[in-house]
C-alpha cells in the first residue's frame, strides 16, 4: 500500500501506478533527497519537534541508505511512486517510528522543490567548470596558432583576412557569456523552499532559515505558494544550455566546413573522427556533426519546459513532475558537447599554408586598396568604385589584385604610387587592424590578456 493510502479503499490501478511514477528519473536526486531530509530532521530536533534520539536514528538510517544507493545494493521497489517515497519507506522499515516522524511539517511538494534546486545547483556547477576547461582549450589553441592568417567571412564569402587566433577568441567570448548565464542559473536555484510544506506553510514551529543554512542555500524563499510551484530556475538553466549549444553548433559547423577537402583548413585527429563502413578513404567529422545536431534536443527541452509550466494554477500540480528529465538530459548533452569540443580543438592540426593562401583569395585586399586611396584624399565612396573596377578587371583577366602592376593601378587612379606594392599581403592587412577588438596582432595580444584574466576569475 502507498504511504498515502489511508483514505483509499481500493488499490491504484497497476498500470496507472507505474505510468504515473517518477522513480526512474528521480534517482539522480536520491542523494539530494537524503541531504534535504537530514537537514529537515536536524532542524526538527533542534526545534524540539522530534527528539534528538529520533534525529540520530534518522541520520544514521539515511546514511546507510546513501551507502546502499552508492554501492548499488539499495532495493528499489518499482511500486514506489518516487524517490521520496522509496527512501522514506526504506528508512521506516529500518528504524521504525523515528522514520515515520521524518515527514513532520513537510510535504513532498517542498521536498521535491528542494531536491531539484540542490540538483540544479550541482548541474550548473558541473557545466561551469567544463565551460572553463573548454575556454582554456580555446585559448591554448589560439595561442598556439596566434599568427596564422585566414580569410574572414561575411555571407560565407571571403571578406578580409583575419588571424585564426582572433577567430577562435570570438568563441571564447561567446562561451564566457554562457558562463555568465550558467552562473545566473545557479544563483536562481540558490533559494530554499523547504518548510513551505504542501503549499501554505505549517503550524509546526519550523526554523526555515536553519535549513537554508544547513543546505547551503543563499536565501529562504519568502512565499510558500511560489516556493512549491516555481521552476523558473530550471528554465534559466535549460536556456543557458540552449544558448551555449547554439554557440557550439556554430563552432561545430565551422569544424565540419574547415575539415572538408574544399576548405582543407584543418585536419581532425584520428582520435576525434570516424571512418566509413563502405568508403575506405573517408574520415568524417562525426563528433562535430553530433554536436551541431544535439542542439535540437536541448532546444526541445527548453520549449518542453516552457509549455509544461504554461497555465499552471497555484500551487503544486503533478505536471511539475515532468520538469526533471529534460533538464538532466539538456545538461548531460551540453557537458558531452563541451568535452567533445575540447577533444577536437586540442588535437586538430591547422594547415597554416592552406589558410594563408585562402586568406589572399577572393580579392580580400580590396577594402585596404580603397582605404589606401581614401587616405590619399579620395572620398571613400569614390575609392570603393575605383577598386570595384579593378576587381572587375581582375575577374576578366583571371588574376588577383596582387597580380596587377603599378601601371595597371595608375590607369585606374594616379593616386597609386610605389608604396602600394607589397602592402597587400594578407598578414599585413590583418595586422594593420589595430583598433581595440580588431584582428591585428597587437590588438589580439591585448585580447589574450583580457581573456586570461576573465578565465582566471571564473576559475575562482
Ligand atoms: N514525484 C513528485 C514530483 O516529482 C513529487 C511531489 C508529489 N507531490 C504530490 N503531492 N503528489 O513532482
JSON list of N, CA and C in Angstrom, two decimals, residues 160-197:
[
{"chain": "A", "resi": 160, "resn": "UNK", "atom": "N", "xyz": [37.70, 39.81, -45.50]},
{"chain": "A", "resi": 160, "resn": "UNK", "atom": "CA", "xyz": [39.00, 40.42, -45.19]},
{"chain": "A", "resi": 160, "resn": "UNK", "atom": "C", "xyz": [39.83, 39.40, -44.42]},
{"chain": "A", "resi": 161, "resn": "UNK", "atom": "N", "xyz": [41.15, 39.45, -44.56]},
{"chain": "A", "resi": 161, "resn": "UNK", "atom": "CA", "xyz": [41.97, 38.50, -43.81]},
{"chain": "A", "resi": 161, "resn": "UNK", "atom": "C", "xyz": [41.85, 38.76, -42.31]},
{"chain": "A", "resi": 162, "resn": "UNK", "atom": "N", "xyz": [41.82, 37.69, -41.54]},
{"chain": "A", "resi": 162, "resn": "UNK", "atom": "CA", "xyz": [41.84, 37.81, -40.07]},
{"chain": "A", "resi": 162, "resn": "UNK", "atom": "C", "xyz": [42.83, 36.78, -39.53]},
{"chain": "A", "resi": 163, "resn": "UNK", "atom": "N", "xyz": [43.16, 36.93, -38.26]},
{"chain": "A", "resi": 163, "resn": "UNK", "atom": "CA", "xyz": [44.02, 35.92, -37.63]},
{"chain": "A", "resi": 163, "resn": "UNK", "atom": "C", "xyz": [43.13, 34.79, -37.10]},
{"chain": "A", "resi": 164, "resn": "UNK", "atom": "N", "xyz": [43.61, 33.57, -37.25]},
{"chain": "A", "resi": 164, "resn": "UNK", "atom": "CA", "xyz": [42.88, 32.42, -36.71]},
{"chain": "A", "resi": 164, "resn": "UNK", "atom": "C", "xyz": [42.68, 32.58, -35.20]},
{"chain": "A", "resi": 165, "resn": "UNK", "atom": "N", "xyz": [43.69, 33.14, -34.54]},
{"chain": "A", "resi": 165, "resn": "UNK", "atom": "CA", "xyz": [43.57, 33.34, -33.08]},
{"chain": "A", "resi": 165, "resn": "UNK", "atom": "C", "xyz": [42.38, 34.25, -32.76]},
{"chain": "A", "resi": 166, "resn": "UNK", "atom": "N", "xyz": [42.20, 35.27, -33.59]},
{"chain": "A", "resi": 166, "resn": "UNK", "atom": "CA", "xyz": [41.08, 36.20, -33.38]},
{"chain": "A", "resi": 166, "resn": "UNK", "atom": "C", "xyz": [39.76, 35.46, -33.56]},
{"chain": "A", "resi": 167, "resn": "UNK", "atom": "N", "xyz": [39.71, 34.62, -34.56]},
{"chain": "A", "resi": 167, "resn": "UNK", "atom": "CA", "xyz": [38.51, 33.83, -34.85]},
{"chain": "A", "resi": 167, "resn": "UNK", "atom": "C", "xyz": [38.19, 32.90, -33.67]},
{"chain": "A", "resi": 168, "resn": "UNK", "atom": "N", "xyz": [39.20, 32.22, -33.16]},
{"chain": "A", "resi": 168, "resn": "UNK", "atom": "CA", "xyz": [38.97, 31.30, -32.03]},
{"chain": "A", "resi": 168, "resn": "UNK", "atom": "C", "xyz": [38.58, 32.07, -30.77]},
{"chain": "A", "resi": 169, "resn": "UNK", "atom": "N", "xyz": [39.19, 33.24, -30.60]},
{"chain": "A", "resi": 169, "resn": "UNK", "atom": "CA", "xyz": [38.84, 34.05, -29.42]},
{"chain": "A", "resi": 169, "resn": "UNK", "atom": "C", "xyz": [37.38, 34.50, -29.46]},
{"chain": "A", "resi": 170, "resn": "UNK", "atom": "N", "xyz": [36.84, 34.65, -30.66]},
{"chain": "A", "resi": 170, "resn": "UNK", "atom": "CA", "xyz": [35.41, 35.03, -30.75]},
{"chain": "A", "resi": 170, "resn": "UNK", "atom": "C", "xyz": [34.57, 33.99, -30.01]},
{"chain": "A", "resi": 171, "resn": "UNK", "atom": "N", "xyz": [34.93, 32.70, -30.16]},
{"chain": "A", "resi": 171, "resn": "UNK", "atom": "CA", "xyz": [34.19, 31.65, -29.44]},
{"chain": "A", "resi": 171, "resn": "UNK", "atom": "C", "xyz": [34.47, 31.70, -27.95]},
{"chain": "A", "resi": 172, "resn": "UNK", "atom": "N", "xyz": [35.69, 32.10, -27.59]},
{"chain": "A", "resi": 172, "resn": "UNK", "atom": "CA", "xyz": [36.00, 32.25, -26.17]},
{"chain": "A", "resi": 172, "resn": "UNK", "atom": "C", "xyz": [35.00, 33.22, -25.52]},
{"chain": "A", "resi": 173, "resn": "UNK", "atom": "N", "xyz": [34.73, 34.33, -26.20]},
{"chain": "A", "resi": 173, "resn": "UNK", "atom": "CA", "xyz": [33.84, 35.34, -25.59]},
{"chain": "A", "resi": 173, "resn": "UNK", "atom": "C", "xyz": [32.39, 34.87, -25.58]},
{"chain": "A", "resi": 174, "resn": "UNK", "atom": "N", "xyz": [31.98, 34.13, -26.61]},
{"chain": "A", "resi": 174, "resn": "UNK", "atom": "CA", "xyz": [30.62, 33.56, -26.57]},
{"chain": "A", "resi": 174, "resn": "UNK", "atom": "C", "xyz": [30.47, 32.65, -25.35]},
{"chain": "A", "resi": 175, "resn": "UNK", "atom": "N", "xyz": [31.49, 31.80, -25.17]},
{"chain": "A", "resi": 175, "resn": "UNK", "atom": "CA", "xyz": [31.42, 30.85, -24.06]},
{"chain": "A", "resi": 175, "resn": "UNK", "atom": "C", "xyz": [31.56, 31.54, -22.70]},
{"chain": "A", "resi": 176, "resn": "UNK", "atom": "N", "xyz": [32.20, 32.70, -22.70]},
{"chain": "A", "resi": 176, "resn": "UNK", "atom": "CA", "xyz": [32.27, 33.48, -21.46]},
{"chain": "A", "resi": 176, "resn": "UNK", "atom": "C", "xyz": [30.88, 33.99, -21.09]},
{"chain": "A", "resi": 177, "resn": "UNK", "atom": "N", "xyz": [30.14, 34.44, -22.08]},
{"chain": "A", "resi": 177, "resn": "UNK", "atom": "CA", "xyz": [28.76, 34.87, -21.78]},
{"chain": "A", "resi": 177, "resn": "UNK", "atom": "C", "xyz": [27.91, 33.67, -21.34]},
{"chain": "A", "resi": 178, "resn": "UNK", "atom": "N", "xyz": [28.18, 32.50, -21.93]},
{"chain": "A", "resi": 178, "resn": "UNK", "atom": "CA", "xyz": [27.46, 31.30, -21.49]},
{"chain": "A", "resi": 178, "resn": "UNK", "atom": "C", "xyz": [27.76, 31.01, -20.02]},
{"chain": "A", "resi": 179, "resn": "UNK", "atom": "N", "xyz": [29.01, 31.21, -19.66]},
{"chain": "A", "resi": 179, "resn": "UNK", "atom": "CA", "xyz": [29.42, 31.01, -18.27]},
{"chain": "A", "resi": 179, "resn": "UNK", "atom": "C", "xyz": [28.61, 31.94, -17.36]},
{"chain": "A", "resi": 180, "resn": "UNK", "atom": "N", "xyz": [28.45, 33.18, -17.79]},
{"chain": "A", "resi": 180, "resn": "UNK", "atom": "CA", "xyz": [27.65, 34.13, -17.00]},
{"chain": "A", "resi": 180, "resn": "UNK", "atom": "C", "xyz": [26.20, 33.64, -16.87]},
{"chain": "A", "resi": 181, "resn": "UNK", "atom": "N", "xyz": [25.66, 33.15, -17.98]},
{"chain": "A", "resi": 181, "resn": "UNK", "atom": "CA", "xyz": [24.27, 32.67, -17.94]},
{"chain": "A", "resi": 181, "resn": "UNK", "atom": "C", "xyz": [24.13, 31.46, -17.01]},
{"chain": "A", "resi": 182, "resn": "UNK", "atom": "N", "xyz": [25.11, 30.56, -17.06]},
{"chain": "A", "resi": 182, "resn": "UNK", "atom": "CA", "xyz": [25.06, 29.39, -16.17]},
{"chain": "A", "resi": 182, "resn": "UNK", "atom": "C", "xyz": [25.18, 29.83, -14.71]},
{"chain": "A", "resi": 183, "resn": "UNK", "atom": "N", "xyz": [26.01, 30.84, -14.48]},
{"chain": "A", "resi": 183, "resn": "UNK", "atom": "CA", "xyz": [26.15, 31.38, -13.13]},
{"chain": "A", "resi": 183, "resn": "UNK", "atom": "C", "xyz": [24.84, 31.97, -12.64]},
{"chain": "A", "resi": 184, "resn": "UNK", "atom": "N", "xyz": [24.15, 32.64, -13.55]},
{"chain": "A", "resi": 184, "resn": "UNK", "atom": "CA", "xyz": [22.84, 33.21, -13.19]},
{"chain": "A", "resi": 184, "resn": "UNK", "atom": "C", "xyz": [21.88, 32.09, -12.84]},
{"chain": "A", "resi": 185, "resn": "UNK", "atom": "N", "xyz": [21.91, 31.00, -13.62]},
{"chain": "A", "resi": 185, "resn": "UNK", "atom": "CA", "xyz": [21.01, 29.87, -13.35]},
{"chain": "A", "resi": 185, "resn": "UNK", "atom": "C", "xyz": [21.32, 29.25, -11.99]},
{"chain": "A", "resi": 186, "resn": "UNK", "atom": "N", "xyz": [22.61, 29.18, -11.67]},
{"chain": "A", "resi": 186, "resn": "UNK", "atom": "CA", "xyz": [23.00, 28.67, -10.34]},
{"chain": "A", "resi": 186, "resn": "UNK", "atom": "C", "xyz": [22.37, 29.54, -9.25]},
{"chain": "A", "resi": 187, "resn": "UNK", "atom": "N", "xyz": [22.53, 30.85, -9.39]},
{"chain": "A", "resi": 187, "resn": "UNK", "atom": "CA", "xyz": [22.00, 31.77, -8.37]},
{"chain": "A", "resi": 187, "resn": "UNK", "atom": "C", "xyz": [20.48, 31.68, -8.28]},
{"chain": "A", "resi": 188, "resn": "UNK", "atom": "N", "xyz": [19.84, 31.48, -9.42]},
{"chain": "A", "resi": 188, "resn": "UNK", "atom": "CA", "xyz": [18.37, 31.39, -9.42]},
{"chain": "A", "resi": 188, "resn": "UNK", "atom": "C", "xyz": [17.91, 30.17, -8.63]},
{"chain": "A", "resi": 189, "resn": "UNK", "atom": "N", "xyz": [18.70, 29.10, -8.66]},
{"chain": "A", "resi": 189, "resn": "UNK", "atom": "CA", "xyz": [18.32, 27.87, -7.94]},
{"chain": "A", "resi": 189, "resn": "UNK", "atom": "C", "xyz": [18.65, 27.95, -6.46]},
{"chain": "A", "resi": 190, "resn": "UNK", "atom": "N", "xyz": [19.44, 28.96, -6.11]},
{"chain": "A", "resi": 190, "resn": "UNK", "atom": "CA", "xyz": [20.05, 29.00, -4.78]},
{"chain": "A", "resi": 190, "resn": "UNK", "atom": "C", "xyz": [19.15, 29.63, -3.71]},
{"chain": "A", "resi": 191, "resn": "UNK", "atom": "N", "xyz": [17.91, 29.18, -3.63]},
{"chain": "A", "resi": 191, "resn": "UNK", "atom": "CA", "xyz": [16.97, 29.70, -2.62]},
{"chain": "A", "resi": 191, "resn": "UNK", "atom": "C", "xyz": [16.18, 28.53, -2.07]},
{"chain": "A", "resi": 192, "resn": "UNK", "atom": "N", "xyz": [15.92, 28.56, -0.78]},
{"chain": "A", "resi": 192, "resn": "UNK", "atom": "CA", "xyz": [15.36, 27.39, -0.08]},
{"chain": "A", "resi": 192, "resn": "UNK", "atom": "C", "xyz": [13.82, 27.41, 0.01]},
{"chain": "A", "resi": 193, "resn": "UNK", "atom": "N", "xyz": [13.17, 26.41, -0.58]},
{"chain": "A", "resi": 193, "resn": "UNK", "atom": "CA", "xyz": [11.70, 26.30, -0.48]},
{"chain": "A", "resi": 193, "resn": "UNK", "atom": "C", "xyz": [11.26, 25.45, 0.71]},
{"chain": "A", "resi": 194, "resn": "UNK", "atom": "N", "xyz": [12.19, 24.73, 1.36]},
{"chain": "A", "resi": 194, "resn": "UNK", "atom": "CA", "xyz": [11.83, 23.77, 2.41]},
{"chain": "A", "resi": 194, "resn": "UNK", "atom": "C", "xyz": [11.15, 24.49, 3.58]},
{"chain": "A", "resi": 195, "resn": "UNK", "atom": "N", "xyz": [10.10, 23.86, 4.10]},
{"chain": "A", "resi": 195, "resn": "UNK", "atom": "CA", "xyz": [9.34, 24.50, 5.17]},
{"chain": "A", "resi": 195, "resn": "UNK", "atom": "C", "xyz": [8.08, 25.14, 4.63]},
{"chain": "A", "resi": 196, "resn": "UNK", "atom": "N", "xyz": [7.91, 25.10, 3.31]},
{"chain": "A", "resi": 196, "resn": "UNK", "atom": "CA", "xyz": [6.66, 25.61, 2.73]},
{"chain": "A", "resi": 196, "resn": "UNK", "atom": "C", "xyz": [5.57, 24.57, 2.83]},
{"chain": "A", "resi": 197, "resn": "UNK", "atom": "N", "xyz": [6.00, 23.33, 3.14]},
{"chain": "A", "resi": 197, "resn": "UNK", "atom": "CA", "xyz": [5.07, 22.19, 3.27]},
{"chain": "A", "resi": 197, "resn": "UNK", "atom": "C", "xyz": [4.27, 22.02, 1.98]}
]
